[in-house]
Short mmCIF file of C-alpha atoms in Angstrom, two decimals:
data_model
loop_
_atom_site.label_atom_id
_atom_site.label_comp_id
_atom_site.label_asym_id
_atom_site.label_seq_id
_atom_site.Cartn_x
_atom_site.Cartn_y
_atom_site.Cartn_z
CA UNK A 718 27.01 19.96 -18.98
CA UNK A 719 29.62 18.65 -16.57
CA UNK A 720 28.39 16.28 -13.93
CA UNK A 721 27.39 18.59 -11.08
CA UNK A 722 24.93 16.57 -9.00
CA UNK A 723 23.62 19.51 -7.01
CA UNK A 724 22.97 21.41 -10.20
CA UNK A 725 21.24 18.39 -11.77
CA UNK A 726 19.01 17.98 -8.71
CA UNK A 727 18.17 21.66 -8.92
CA UNK A 728 16.58 21.02 -12.31
CA UNK A 729 13.93 18.69 -10.80
CA UNK A 730 11.40 20.60 -8.68
CA UNK A 731 9.61 17.49 -7.40
CA UNK A 732 12.68 16.21 -5.59
CA UNK A 733 12.68 19.12 -3.16
CA UNK A 734 9.97 18.05 -0.78
CA UNK A 735 9.46 16.16 2.44
CA UNK A 736 7.51 12.93 2.80
CA UNK A 737 6.39 12.02 6.34
CA UNK A 738 8.73 14.69 7.64
CA UNK A 739 11.80 13.31 5.86
CA UNK A 740 13.44 14.47 2.63
CA UNK A 741 12.00 12.56 -0.31
CA UNK A 742 14.27 9.85 -1.67
CA UNK A 743 12.89 8.86 -5.05
CA UNK A 744 14.05 5.35 -5.95
CA UNK A 745 11.15 4.38 -8.21
CA UNK A 746 12.78 5.48 -11.43
CA UNK A 747 12.22 2.23 -13.29
CA UNK A 748 8.50 2.92 -12.95
CA UNK A 749 8.77 6.53 -14.04
CA UNK A 750 11.46 9.19 -13.78
CA UNK A 751 10.93 12.74 -12.56
CA UNK A 752 10.78 15.60 -15.05
CA UNK A 753 13.24 18.50 -15.29
CA UNK A 754 11.95 22.07 -15.25
CA UNK A 755 12.59 22.45 -18.99
CA UNK A 756 10.06 19.70 -19.72
CA UNK A 757 7.46 21.33 -17.49
CA UNK A 758 8.15 24.73 -19.07
CA UNK A 759 7.79 23.31 -22.56
CA UNK A 760 4.37 21.87 -21.73
CA UNK A 761 3.15 25.17 -20.37
CA UNK A 762 4.77 27.17 -23.11
CA UNK A 763 3.09 25.11 -25.81
CA UNK A 764 -0.38 25.65 -24.39
CA UNK A 765 0.28 29.31 -23.64
CA UNK A 766 1.77 30.26 -26.98
CA UNK A 767 1.63 27.63 -29.69
CA UNK A 768 -1.41 25.42 -29.10
CA UNK A 769 -2.66 24.37 -32.50
CA UNK A 770 -3.30 21.19 -34.41
CA UNK A 771 -0.28 20.12 -36.42
CA UNK A 772 0.28 19.44 -40.12
CA UNK A 773 -1.80 20.96 -42.92
CA UNK A 774 -2.41 24.19 -41.03
CA UNK A 775 -2.14 27.36 -43.10
CA UNK A 776 -1.66 29.57 -40.06
CA UNK A 777 1.32 30.58 -37.99
CA UNK A 778 0.49 28.73 -34.79
CA UNK A 779 -0.09 25.46 -36.66
CA UNK A 780 3.20 25.92 -38.39
CA UNK A 781 5.03 26.59 -35.14
CA UNK A 782 3.45 23.59 -33.39
CA UNK A 783 4.27 21.38 -36.37
CA UNK A 784 7.88 22.48 -36.45
CA UNK A 785 8.36 21.86 -32.71
CA UNK A 786 6.61 18.50 -32.94
CA UNK A 787 8.72 17.35 -35.87
CA UNK A 788 11.84 18.71 -34.18
CA UNK A 789 11.37 16.11 -31.44
CA UNK A 790 11.17 13.39 -34.08
CA UNK A 791 14.55 14.53 -35.32
CA UNK A 792 15.90 14.45 -31.78
CA UNK A 793 14.62 10.91 -31.30
CA UNK A 794 16.30 9.94 -34.57
CA UNK A 795 19.62 11.27 -33.24
CA UNK A 796 18.99 9.73 -29.82
CA UNK A 797 18.73 6.20 -31.26
CA UNK A 798 20.74 6.90 -34.43
CA UNK A 799 18.12 5.72 -36.86
CA UNK A 800 18.82 6.36 -40.54
CA UNK A 801 15.92 8.77 -40.89
CA UNK A 802 13.29 10.41 -38.75
CA UNK A 803 10.50 8.72 -40.76
CA UNK A 804 11.44 5.52 -38.93
CA UNK A 805 10.34 7.12 -35.65
CA UNK A 806 6.65 6.66 -34.81
CA UNK A 807 5.06 8.32 -31.82
CA UNK A 808 2.77 6.09 -29.74
CA UNK A 809 1.21 6.14 -26.28
CA UNK A 810 4.09 4.21 -24.81
CA UNK A 811 6.11 1.01 -24.96
CA UNK A 812 2.98 -1.09 -24.51
CA UNK A 813 1.25 0.50 -27.49
CA UNK A 814 4.44 0.23 -29.56
CA UNK A 815 4.61 -3.50 -28.98
CA UNK A 816 0.91 -3.94 -29.63
CA UNK A 817 1.27 -1.98 -32.84
CA UNK A 818 3.89 -4.44 -34.08
CA UNK A 819 1.79 -7.42 -32.97
CA UNK A 820 -1.36 -6.13 -34.67
CA UNK A 821 0.28 -5.07 -37.94
CA UNK A 822 3.53 -6.89 -38.57
CA UNK A 823 2.28 -9.85 -36.57
CA UNK A 824 -1.05 -10.17 -38.31
CA UNK A 825 0.51 -9.92 -41.75
CA UNK A 826 3.67 -11.96 -41.38
CA UNK A 827 3.01 -14.50 -38.62
CA UNK A 828 0.84 -17.47 -39.46
CA UNK A 829 -0.16 -20.92 -38.26
CA UNK A 830 2.62 -22.89 -36.59
CA UNK A 831 5.07 -19.97 -36.83
CA UNK A 832 7.00 -19.20 -33.69
CA UNK A 833 7.68 -16.12 -31.61
CA UNK A 834 10.47 -16.16 -29.03
CA UNK A 835 10.42 -14.13 -25.85
CA UNK A 836 12.31 -14.56 -22.57
CA UNK A 837 11.36 -15.51 -19.02
CA UNK A 838 12.04 -11.97 -17.82
CA UNK A 839 9.56 -10.15 -20.06
CA UNK A 840 7.19 -7.52 -18.78
CA UNK A 841 3.55 -8.52 -19.27
CA UNK A 842 3.39 -5.98 -22.11
CA UNK A 843 5.88 -8.09 -24.04
CA UNK A 844 4.01 -11.32 -23.31
CA UNK A 845 0.29 -10.66 -23.64
CA UNK A 846 0.27 -9.02 -27.12
CA UNK A 847 2.08 -12.13 -28.46
CA UNK A 848 -0.23 -14.53 -26.65
CA UNK A 849 -3.19 -12.72 -28.23
CA UNK A 850 -1.56 -12.96 -31.65
CA UNK A 851 -0.63 -16.62 -31.20
CA UNK A 852 -4.17 -17.45 -30.22
CA UNK A 853 -5.56 -15.67 -33.24
CA UNK A 854 -3.08 -17.17 -35.72
CA UNK A 855 -2.37 -20.59 -34.26
CA UNK A 856 1.28 -19.57 -33.78
CA UNK A 857 3.49 -20.68 -30.89
CA UNK A 858 5.16 -18.66 -28.14
CA UNK A 859 8.55 -20.01 -27.06
CA UNK A 860 10.34 -18.81 -23.96
CA UNK A 861 14.08 -18.49 -23.32
CA UNK A 862 14.88 -19.81 -19.83
CA UNK A 863 17.12 -17.92 -17.42
CA UNK A 864 19.75 -18.82 -14.86
CA UNK A 865 19.51 -18.26 -11.11
CA UNK A 866 21.40 -14.94 -11.38
CA UNK A 867 18.82 -13.58 -13.84
CA UNK A 868 20.77 -13.97 -17.08
CA UNK A 869 19.28 -15.69 -20.10
CA UNK A 870 20.74 -19.03 -21.10
CA UNK A 871 22.03 -18.15 -24.56
CA UNK A 872 22.56 -21.75 -25.68
CA UNK A 873 18.88 -22.45 -24.91
CA UNK A 874 17.94 -19.44 -27.02
CA UNK A 875 19.99 -20.81 -29.92
CA UNK A 876 18.23 -24.15 -29.58
CA UNK A 877 14.83 -22.44 -29.84
CA UNK A 878 15.73 -20.76 -33.13
CA UNK A 879 14.45 -22.59 -36.18
CA UNK A 880 13.07 -21.79 -39.64
CA UNK A 881 9.61 -21.30 -38.13
CA UNK A 882 10.84 -18.50 -35.86
CA UNK A 883 9.45 -15.30 -37.32
CA UNK A 884 10.10 -12.90 -34.48
CA UNK A 885 12.21 -12.57 -31.36
CA UNK A 886 10.78 -9.98 -28.99
CA UNK A 887 13.04 -9.42 -26.05
CA UNK A 888 13.64 -6.94 -23.29
CA UNK A 889 16.91 -5.04 -23.55
CA UNK A 890 17.15 -4.44 -19.78
CA UNK A 891 14.87 -6.19 -17.30
CA UNK A 892 12.59 -3.92 -15.29
CA UNK A 893 12.39 -6.36 -12.37
CA UNK A 894 16.03 -7.46 -12.16
CA UNK A 895 18.07 -4.92 -14.08
CA UNK A 896 19.73 -7.61 -16.24
CA UNK A 897 21.08 -6.27 -19.51
CA UNK A 898 20.55 -8.87 -22.20
CA UNK A 899 23.18 -9.61 -24.86
CA UNK A 900 20.91 -8.18 -27.52
CA UNK A 901 23.52 -7.74 -30.21
CA UNK A 902 24.29 -11.47 -30.17
CA UNK A 903 20.57 -12.25 -30.02
CA UNK A 904 19.83 -10.06 -33.03
CA UNK A 905 22.66 -11.60 -35.06
CA UNK A 906 21.57 -15.14 -34.29
CA UNK A 907 17.93 -14.34 -35.07
CA UNK A 908 18.81 -12.66 -38.36
CA UNK A 909 20.84 -15.68 -39.42
CA UNK A 910 17.65 -17.72 -39.60
CA UNK A 911 15.64 -14.85 -41.07
CA UNK A 912 13.68 -13.82 -37.97
CA UNK A 913 13.01 -10.19 -37.09
CA UNK A 914 13.83 -8.75 -33.67
CA UNK A 915 11.91 -6.32 -31.50
CA UNK A 916 13.73 -4.79 -28.53
CA UNK A 917 11.71 -3.65 -25.54
CA UNK A 918 13.82 -0.64 -24.63
CA UNK A 919 11.61 0.72 -21.86
CA UNK A 920 14.31 0.23 -19.26
CA UNK A 921 17.44 0.50 -21.37
CA UNK A 922 17.05 3.76 -23.26
CA UNK A 923 17.58 5.99 -20.23
CA UNK A 924 20.77 4.22 -19.20
CA UNK A 925 22.50 2.75 -22.24
CA UNK A 926 23.69 4.28 -25.49
CA UNK A 927 21.35 3.04 -28.19
CA UNK A 928 22.36 2.81 -31.80
CA UNK A 929 19.70 1.00 -33.77
CA UNK A 930 21.90 0.79 -36.84
CA UNK A 931 24.76 -0.76 -34.96
CA UNK A 932 22.44 -3.13 -33.08
CA UNK A 933 20.59 -3.82 -36.31
CA UNK A 934 17.33 -4.42 -34.44
CA UNK A 935 14.20 -4.34 -36.60
CA UNK A 936 12.05 -2.64 -33.97
CA UNK A 937 12.71 -0.73 -30.79
CA UNK A 938 9.93 0.26 -28.38
CA UNK A 939 10.32 2.72 -25.50
CA UNK A 940 8.49 5.26 -23.35
CA UNK A 941 9.12 8.97 -22.86
CA UNK A 942 8.17 8.98 -19.19
CA UNK A 943 11.06 6.73 -18.23
CA UNK A 944 13.37 9.14 -20.00
CA UNK A 945 12.61 12.23 -17.91
CA UNK A 946 9.80 13.07 -20.34
CA UNK A 947 6.00 13.21 -20.07
CA UNK A 948 3.65 10.27 -19.49
CA UNK A 949 1.38 8.90 -22.20
CA UNK A 950 3.99 9.05 -24.94
CA UNK A 951 6.24 6.46 -26.47
CA UNK A 952 8.20 5.62 -29.56
CA UNK A 953 8.28 2.76 -31.98
CA UNK A 954 11.33 2.65 -34.17
CA UNK A 955 11.14 0.34 -37.17
CA UNK A 956 13.28 -0.15 -40.25
CA UNK A 957 11.73 1.68 -43.20
CA UNK A 958 11.44 -1.39 -45.41
CA UNK A 959 9.53 -3.27 -42.74
CA UNK A 960 7.30 -0.35 -41.74
CA UNK A 961 6.36 0.17 -45.37
CA UNK A 962 5.29 -3.46 -45.70
CA UNK A 963 3.17 -3.28 -42.57
CA UNK A 964 -0.53 -2.44 -42.79
CA UNK A 965 -1.77 0.56 -40.76
CA UNK A 966 -2.67 0.11 -37.06
CA UNK A 967 -5.49 2.56 -36.41
CA UNK A 968 -7.63 4.17 -39.07
CA UNK A 969 -8.50 7.87 -39.01
CA UNK A 970 -7.11 11.28 -39.76
CA UNK A 971 -3.40 11.92 -40.44
CA UNK A 972 -2.79 8.35 -41.59
CA UNK A 973 -4.48 8.66 -45.00
CA UNK A 974 -3.33 9.90 -48.37
CA UNK A 975 -6.76 10.02 -49.95
CA UNK A 976 -10.16 8.87 -48.82
CA UNK A 977 -13.17 8.12 -50.95
CA UNK A 978 -16.04 5.84 -49.98
CA UNK A 979 -14.74 3.31 -52.43
CA UNK A 980 -11.10 3.23 -51.41
CA UNK A 981 -8.61 4.84 -49.04
CA UNK A 982 -4.92 5.10 -49.74
CA UNK A 983 -2.56 5.43 -46.85
CA UNK A 984 -0.04 8.09 -46.00
CA UNK A 985 3.72 7.57 -45.95
CA UNK A 986 5.55 6.47 -42.83
CA UNK A 987 5.61 7.64 -40.06
CA UNK A 988 2.19 9.26 -40.54
CA UNK A 989 0.60 6.00 -41.65
CA UNK A 990 0.91 4.87 -38.04
CA UNK A 991 -0.11 8.11 -36.32
CA UNK A 992 -3.88 8.25 -36.81
CA UNK A 993 -5.73 11.11 -35.15
CA UNK A 994 -4.43 14.21 -33.42
CA UNK A 995 -1.28 13.11 -31.63
CA UNK A 996 -0.04 13.99 -28.19
CA UNK A 997 1.43 17.25 -29.45
CA UNK A 998 2.33 18.99 -26.18
CA UNK A 999 4.00 15.93 -24.70
CA UNK A 1000 5.97 15.23 -27.88
CA UNK A 1001 7.27 18.78 -27.86
CA UNK A 1002 8.15 18.58 -24.16
CA UNK A 1003 9.84 15.23 -24.72
CA UNK A 1004 12.31 17.07 -26.93
CA UNK A 1005 13.48 18.93 -23.83
CA UNK A 1006 13.93 15.67 -21.93
CA UNK A 1007 16.12 14.33 -24.74
CA UNK A 1008 18.14 17.57 -24.72
CA UNK A 1009 18.64 17.12 -20.98
CA UNK A 1010 19.96 13.57 -21.45
CA UNK A 1011 22.16 14.53 -24.36
CA UNK A 1012 23.59 17.49 -22.44
CA UNK A 1013 24.97 15.07 -19.86
CA UNK A 1014 25.62 12.15 -22.18
CA UNK A 1015 24.66 8.56 -21.45
CA UNK A 1016 28.27 7.70 -20.56
CA UNK A 1017 28.27 10.10 -17.64
CA UNK A 1018 24.76 9.07 -16.62
CA UNK A 1019 25.57 5.38 -16.69
CA UNK A 1020 28.85 5.87 -14.81
CA UNK A 1021 27.00 7.72 -12.05
CA UNK A 1022 24.20 5.15 -11.85
CA UNK A 1023 26.72 2.26 -11.85
CA UNK A 1024 28.45 3.90 -8.92
CA UNK A 1025 25.15 4.18 -7.05
CA UNK A 1026 24.29 0.55 -7.74
CA UNK A 1027 27.63 -0.78 -6.65
CA UNK A 1028 27.48 1.37 -3.52
CA UNK A 1029 23.98 0.00 -2.76
CA UNK A 1030 25.23 -3.57 -3.30
CA UNK A 1031 28.15 -2.93 -1.01
CA UNK A 1032 26.03 -1.45 1.82
CA UNK A 1033 23.32 -4.10 1.69
CA UNK A 1034 25.18 -7.35 0.98
CA UNK A 1035 26.05 -8.11 4.60
CA UNK A 1036 22.65 -7.21 6.08
CA UNK A 1037 21.29 -10.32 7.75
CA UNK A 1038 18.16 -11.47 5.94
CA UNK A 1039 18.84 -9.40 2.81
CA UNK A 1040 18.21 -11.46 -0.34
CA UNK A 1041 19.15 -9.84 -3.64
CA UNK A 1042 17.07 -10.98 -6.62
CA UNK A 1043 18.90 -10.73 -9.95
CA UNK A 1044 22.66 -10.62 -9.72
CA UNK A 1045 23.63 -10.59 -13.38
CA UNK A 1046 27.11 -9.34 -14.21
CA UNK A 1047 25.74 -6.67 -16.52
CA UNK A 1048 22.93 -4.60 -15.02
CA UNK A 1049 21.23 -1.24 -15.19
CA UNK A 1050 20.73 0.55 -11.89
CA UNK A 1051 18.09 -1.71 -10.38
CA UNK A 1052 18.40 -3.29 -6.92
CA UNK A 1053 15.68 -5.91 -6.53
CA UNK A 1054 15.53 -7.73 -3.20
CA UNK A 1055 13.56 -9.40 -0.47
CA UNK A 1056 14.00 -9.50 3.27
CA UNK A 1057 13.83 -12.90 4.89
CA UNK A 1058 10.48 -13.44 6.60
CA UNK A 1059 8.90 -10.23 5.36
CA UNK A 1060 6.40 -9.31 2.70
CA UNK A 1061 7.71 -6.88 0.06
CA UNK A 1062 4.71 -4.58 0.51
CA UNK A 1063 5.52 -4.19 4.21
CA UNK A 1064 9.13 -3.41 3.44
CA UNK A 1065 7.99 -0.82 0.88
CA UNK A 1066 5.64 0.77 3.35
CA UNK A 1067 8.34 0.90 6.03
CA UNK A 1068 10.78 2.53 3.62
CA UNK A 1069 8.05 5.01 2.66
CA UNK A 1070 7.82 5.92 6.34
CA UNK A 1071 11.43 7.11 5.94
CA UNK A 1072 10.48 9.10 2.86
CA UNK A 1073 11.98 6.52 0.50
CA UNK A 1074 9.93 5.66 -2.58
CA UNK A 1075 10.48 2.12 -3.94
CA UNK A 1076 8.23 -0.25 -5.85
CA UNK A 1077 7.03 -3.57 -4.50
CA UNK A 1078 5.26 -6.53 -6.01
CA UNK A 1079 5.63 -8.59 -9.16
CA UNK A 1080 6.58 -5.62 -11.37
CA UNK A 1081 4.28 -6.93 -14.12
CA UNK A 1082 6.60 -9.92 -14.52
CA UNK A 1083 4.62 -12.71 -12.87
CA UNK A 1084 6.22 -15.56 -14.90
CA UNK A 1085 9.65 -14.28 -13.80
CA UNK A 1086 8.53 -14.22 -10.17
CA UNK A 1087 7.26 -17.78 -10.54
CA UNK A 1088 10.64 -18.77 -11.95
CA UNK A 1089 12.23 -17.58 -8.70
CA UNK A 1090 9.43 -19.03 -6.58
CA UNK A 1091 8.59 -15.68 -5.05
CA UNK A 1092 5.52 -13.47 -4.95
CA UNK A 1093 7.39 -10.28 -5.61
CA UNK A 1094 10.35 -8.14 -4.66
CA UNK A 1095 11.20 -4.71 -3.38
CA UNK A 1096 12.79 -2.73 -6.18
CA UNK A 1097 14.94 0.35 -5.76
CA UNK A 1098 15.93 1.87 -9.09
CA UNK A 1099 18.34 4.76 -9.41
CA UNK A 1100 18.47 7.68 -11.81
CA UNK A 1101 20.85 10.47 -12.67
CA UNK A 1102 19.71 12.73 -9.81
CA UNK A 1103 20.12 10.19 -6.98
CA UNK A 1104 22.93 10.51 -4.46
CA UNK A 1105 25.17 8.29 -2.39
CA UNK A 1106 23.74 9.73 0.82
CA UNK A 1107 20.29 8.64 -0.32
CA UNK A 1108 21.68 5.14 -0.77
CA UNK A 1109 23.10 5.27 2.75
CA UNK A 1110 19.70 6.32 4.08
CA UNK A 1111 18.01 3.41 2.30
CA UNK A 1112 20.62 0.87 3.47
CA UNK A 1113 20.14 2.06 7.04
CA UNK A 1114 16.36 1.67 6.63
CA UNK A 1115 16.75 -1.82 5.16
CA UNK A 1116 19.05 -2.89 7.99
CA UNK A 1117 16.54 -1.63 10.58
CA UNK A 1118 13.65 -3.43 8.88
CA UNK A 1119 15.64 -6.65 8.41
CA UNK A 1120 16.48 -6.80 12.12
CA UNK A 1121 12.82 -7.26 13.00
CA UNK A 1122 12.80 -10.80 11.61
CA UNK A 1123 16.51 -11.56 11.42
CA UNK A 1124 18.00 -11.09 14.85
CA UNK B 367 -14.72 -6.13 29.75
CA UNK B 368 -14.20 -2.63 28.47
CA UNK B 369 -16.67 -1.17 26.02
CA UNK B 370 -15.85 -0.78 22.35
CA UNK B 371 -15.47 2.94 22.79
CA UNK B 372 -13.15 2.63 25.80
CA UNK B 373 -10.93 0.31 23.78
CA UNK B 374 -10.98 2.69 20.86
CA UNK B 375 -9.88 5.55 23.15
CA UNK B 376 -7.08 3.37 24.47
CA UNK B 377 -5.82 2.64 20.96
CA UNK B 378 -6.00 6.30 19.99
CA UNK B 379 -3.89 7.31 22.97
CA UNK B 380 -1.34 4.58 22.24
CA UNK B 381 -0.91 5.99 18.75
CA UNK B 382 -0.76 9.54 20.12
CA UNK B 383 2.28 8.59 22.19
CA UNK B 384 4.03 7.57 18.97
CA UNK B 385 3.49 11.09 17.67
CA UNK B 386 4.22 12.00 14.08
CA UNK B 387 7.08 9.56 13.63
CA UNK B 388 5.83 7.47 10.78
CA UNK B 389 8.52 4.83 11.05
CA UNK B 390 7.79 4.12 14.73
CA UNK B 391 4.06 3.99 13.97
CA UNK B 392 4.50 1.36 11.26
CA UNK B 393 6.84 -0.66 13.45
CA UNK B 394 4.26 -0.51 16.24
CA UNK B 395 1.51 -1.79 13.96
CA UNK B 396 3.77 -4.70 13.00
CA UNK B 397 4.46 -5.51 16.63
CA UNK B 398 0.72 -5.66 17.27
CA UNK B 399 0.52 -8.29 14.52
CA UNK B 400 2.99 -10.48 16.31
CA UNK B 401 0.57 -10.74 19.23
CA UNK B 402 -2.16 -12.35 17.13
CA UNK B 403 -2.90 -15.84 18.41
CA UNK B 404 -1.71 -18.72 16.24
CA UNK B 405 -4.11 -19.29 13.36
CA UNK B 406 -4.90 -22.92 12.44
CA UNK B 407 -2.85 -23.78 9.33
CA UNK B 408 -5.67 -25.86 7.82
CA UNK B 409 -7.93 -22.78 7.89
CA UNK B 410 -5.54 -20.93 5.58
CA UNK B 411 -7.70 -21.79 2.63
CA UNK B 412 -9.13 -19.70 -0.16
CA UNK B 413 -12.69 -19.73 1.12
CA UNK B 414 -11.51 -17.93 4.27
CA UNK B 415 -9.71 -15.18 2.36
CA UNK B 416 -11.20 -11.71 2.55
CA UNK B 417 -12.00 -10.35 -0.87
CA UNK B 418 -10.75 -6.87 -1.61
CA UNK B 419 -7.43 -7.20 0.17
CA UNK B 420 -4.18 -6.96 -1.80
CA UNK B 421 -2.37 -9.12 0.75
CA UNK B 422 -3.80 -12.40 1.93
CA UNK B 423 -6.05 -12.13 4.97
CA UNK B 424 -7.75 -15.17 6.37
CA UNK B 425 -10.62 -14.56 8.76
CA UNK B 426 -12.86 -17.06 10.52
CA UNK B 427 -15.45 -16.57 13.23
CA UNK B 428 -17.09 -18.75 15.78
CA UNK B 429 -19.90 -18.35 18.28
CA UNK B 430 -19.28 -18.86 22.00
CA UNK B 431 -21.98 -18.23 24.61
CA UNK B 432 -23.77 -15.77 22.36
CA UNK B 433 -20.56 -13.88 21.58
CA UNK B 434 -18.66 -13.80 18.31
CA UNK B 435 -15.02 -14.93 18.42
CA UNK B 436 -12.68 -13.96 15.58
CA UNK B 437 -9.49 -15.61 14.41
CA UNK B 438 -7.35 -14.12 11.66
CA UNK B 439 -4.04 -14.27 9.92
CA UNK B 440 -2.22 -12.62 7.05
CA UNK B 441 0.84 -13.13 4.91
CA UNK B 442 2.04 -9.61 5.69
CA UNK B 443 2.96 -8.23 9.09
CA UNK B 444 1.41 -4.81 8.77
CA UNK B 445 -1.92 -6.34 7.78
CA UNK B 446 -1.66 -8.67 10.75
CA UNK B 447 -1.25 -5.61 12.93
CA UNK B 448 -4.33 -4.00 11.42
CA UNK B 449 -6.53 -7.04 11.90
CA UNK B 450 -5.25 -7.45 15.43
CA UNK B 451 -6.53 -3.95 16.22
CA UNK B 452 -9.94 -4.88 14.86
CA UNK B 453 -10.00 -8.11 16.84
CA UNK B 454 -9.01 -6.28 20.00
CA UNK B 455 -12.05 -4.02 19.62
CA UNK B 456 -14.64 -6.45 18.25
CA UNK B 457 -13.76 -9.93 19.55
CA UNK B 458 -15.92 -11.67 22.16
CA UNK B 459 -18.90 -9.36 21.86
CA UNK B 460 -22.52 -9.86 21.01
CA UNK B 461 -23.49 -9.67 17.36
CA UNK B 462 -25.57 -6.54 18.07
CA UNK B 463 -22.61 -4.66 19.54
CA UNK B 464 -20.42 -5.59 16.57
CA UNK B 465 -23.03 -4.64 13.99
CA UNK B 466 -23.66 -1.27 15.63
CA UNK B 467 -20.01 -0.48 16.36
CA UNK B 468 -18.79 2.82 14.96
CA UNK B 469 -15.06 2.20 14.49
CA UNK B 470 -14.00 5.81 14.69
CA UNK B 471 -10.50 5.03 15.97
CA UNK B 472 -9.35 4.42 12.40
CA UNK B 473 -10.02 7.99 11.36
CA UNK B 474 -8.97 9.41 14.71
CA UNK B 475 -5.55 7.80 14.31
CA UNK B 476 -5.32 8.99 10.74
CA UNK B 477 -4.84 5.39 9.64
CA UNK B 478 -5.67 6.25 6.04
CA UNK B 479 -2.55 8.32 5.66
CA UNK B 480 -0.41 5.87 7.64
CA UNK B 481 -1.20 2.80 5.56
CA UNK B 482 -2.14 4.38 2.22
CA UNK B 483 -5.23 4.00 0.09
CA UNK B 484 -4.65 0.42 -1.09
CA UNK B 485 -4.44 -0.91 2.45
CA UNK B 486 -7.26 1.34 3.67
CA UNK B 487 -9.55 -0.35 1.17
CA UNK B 488 -8.37 -3.70 2.51
CA UNK B 489 -9.05 -2.58 6.07
CA UNK B 490 -12.58 -1.55 5.11
CA UNK B 491 -13.09 -5.05 3.59
CA UNK B 492 -11.92 -6.62 6.86
CA UNK B 493 -14.43 -4.61 8.89
CA UNK B 494 -17.17 -5.44 6.44
CA UNK B 495 -16.40 -9.14 6.66
CA UNK B 496 -16.33 -9.06 10.49
CA UNK B 497 -19.72 -7.35 10.54
CA UNK B 498 -21.06 -9.89 8.04
CA UNK B 499 -20.07 -12.72 10.38
CA UNK B 500 -21.83 -10.91 13.25
CA UNK B 501 -24.94 -10.50 11.16
CA UNK B 502 -24.91 -14.18 10.28
CA UNK B 503 -24.64 -15.19 13.95
CA UNK B 504 -27.35 -12.73 14.94
CA UNK B 505 -29.67 -14.32 12.42
CA UNK B 506 -28.71 -17.77 13.69
CA UNK B 507 -29.13 -16.88 17.37
CA UNK B 508 -32.51 -15.29 16.79
CA UNK B 509 -33.75 -18.17 14.69
#
């Protein structure tokens, strides 16, 4: 599909509504993106025509549901360029994907006095699972510091690496700042000392081209709902040889090869990690979201979002009292900011009065907010369907709000 | 001094003038916050924080000639505006009046939709805390 913005917007029914008498401007895409009609149709179509439990079914509906479900796994494989679709595990979301690694890989391979490295800009979901593991195992959590502009200090990361480092779990693109981390360099350096690397791709997968083979990451976690797909669904990619070594996460149906009361043998990957009836409808609908992204191509999407971000930077930079938070050179389309003398929640509510949806608060990154000595920020995050006129509207709103305290 | 209900009617008509324009309404609430009297800095302590508010709201009360006086502050301007409305209606009244007050102006304005559910819960906590203070003074005065 060529990049026809009007046509793209036409695919998203939710965008065409008024909020407080103004056209909705949806700038909360880092929290969740809107869904194209094809995703909504796929959900409905599944329940209307194909609803059936997958795998092992002898009947036609089960076969159809299974084929559609597994087709999405193939699409995810292509989307991240993994070697095989068996390396793609469906989860509830990024959070569950990370917890899965912590509870299986972590429990088996991380022991007393071992070290796990994360960064200052992690989402709580890439902090807490490791804290829980460290507490259980007597392992240590080490944190890469960041600079004032929101970039990690690579030399400090290198200093943290040592033979005790077993895992580096780092965010690919920061949800609160937009910073894109130099993950390829991080992965190389970690591998040199024998540590594995998990990438939190929740914020990167919708913007950046992801090639897990080229990156050589050991794990990649991401969520469907930030990729124009349904909520409650995520992916964990892992290298086959590591996934095979890992014990199962949840016990139940689907994940077994054979069960007797004496002993249970486990299924092959990916099924070993997909206990119970999965989120069939959402997986199938997610396939449509991936088709949508692929039809445009990440290059076109990123180019459009970059243009929106630079336009937003340009329109806001001279507003008196406007304080950008996170000014890394390499960013995804996130504009995080504060207004001098004002609480982010108030700013968010005032923008909402103009029909503009942004997120306010600590963005589940409290340690990062502490690093900057702030309580939170206002975050506008742009997606493929946003327009320059929406950015103008927001900048006008920000200027009006900023004037209250910055005359 | 006007009755609680007269003041509530006044507030409702002020908001009616603003009409459906959400932006002007929010700006107006913020302006109201600016009129709150200075709050003593040393009273900005955790024990004076109202529980159940997302933003920080400090509220203290005092008794003066059988009337309850309220002093409040917040770290956000919209919340300051909300508490200033409550103070305008409830300040300097007898504990009985405060306890029995039916604060219908909040629904009449449609405040719930203006400030959203998170802040509406906070507003309810503020009212509850103001009434608690009144109840405490009533008990004290009748003792």
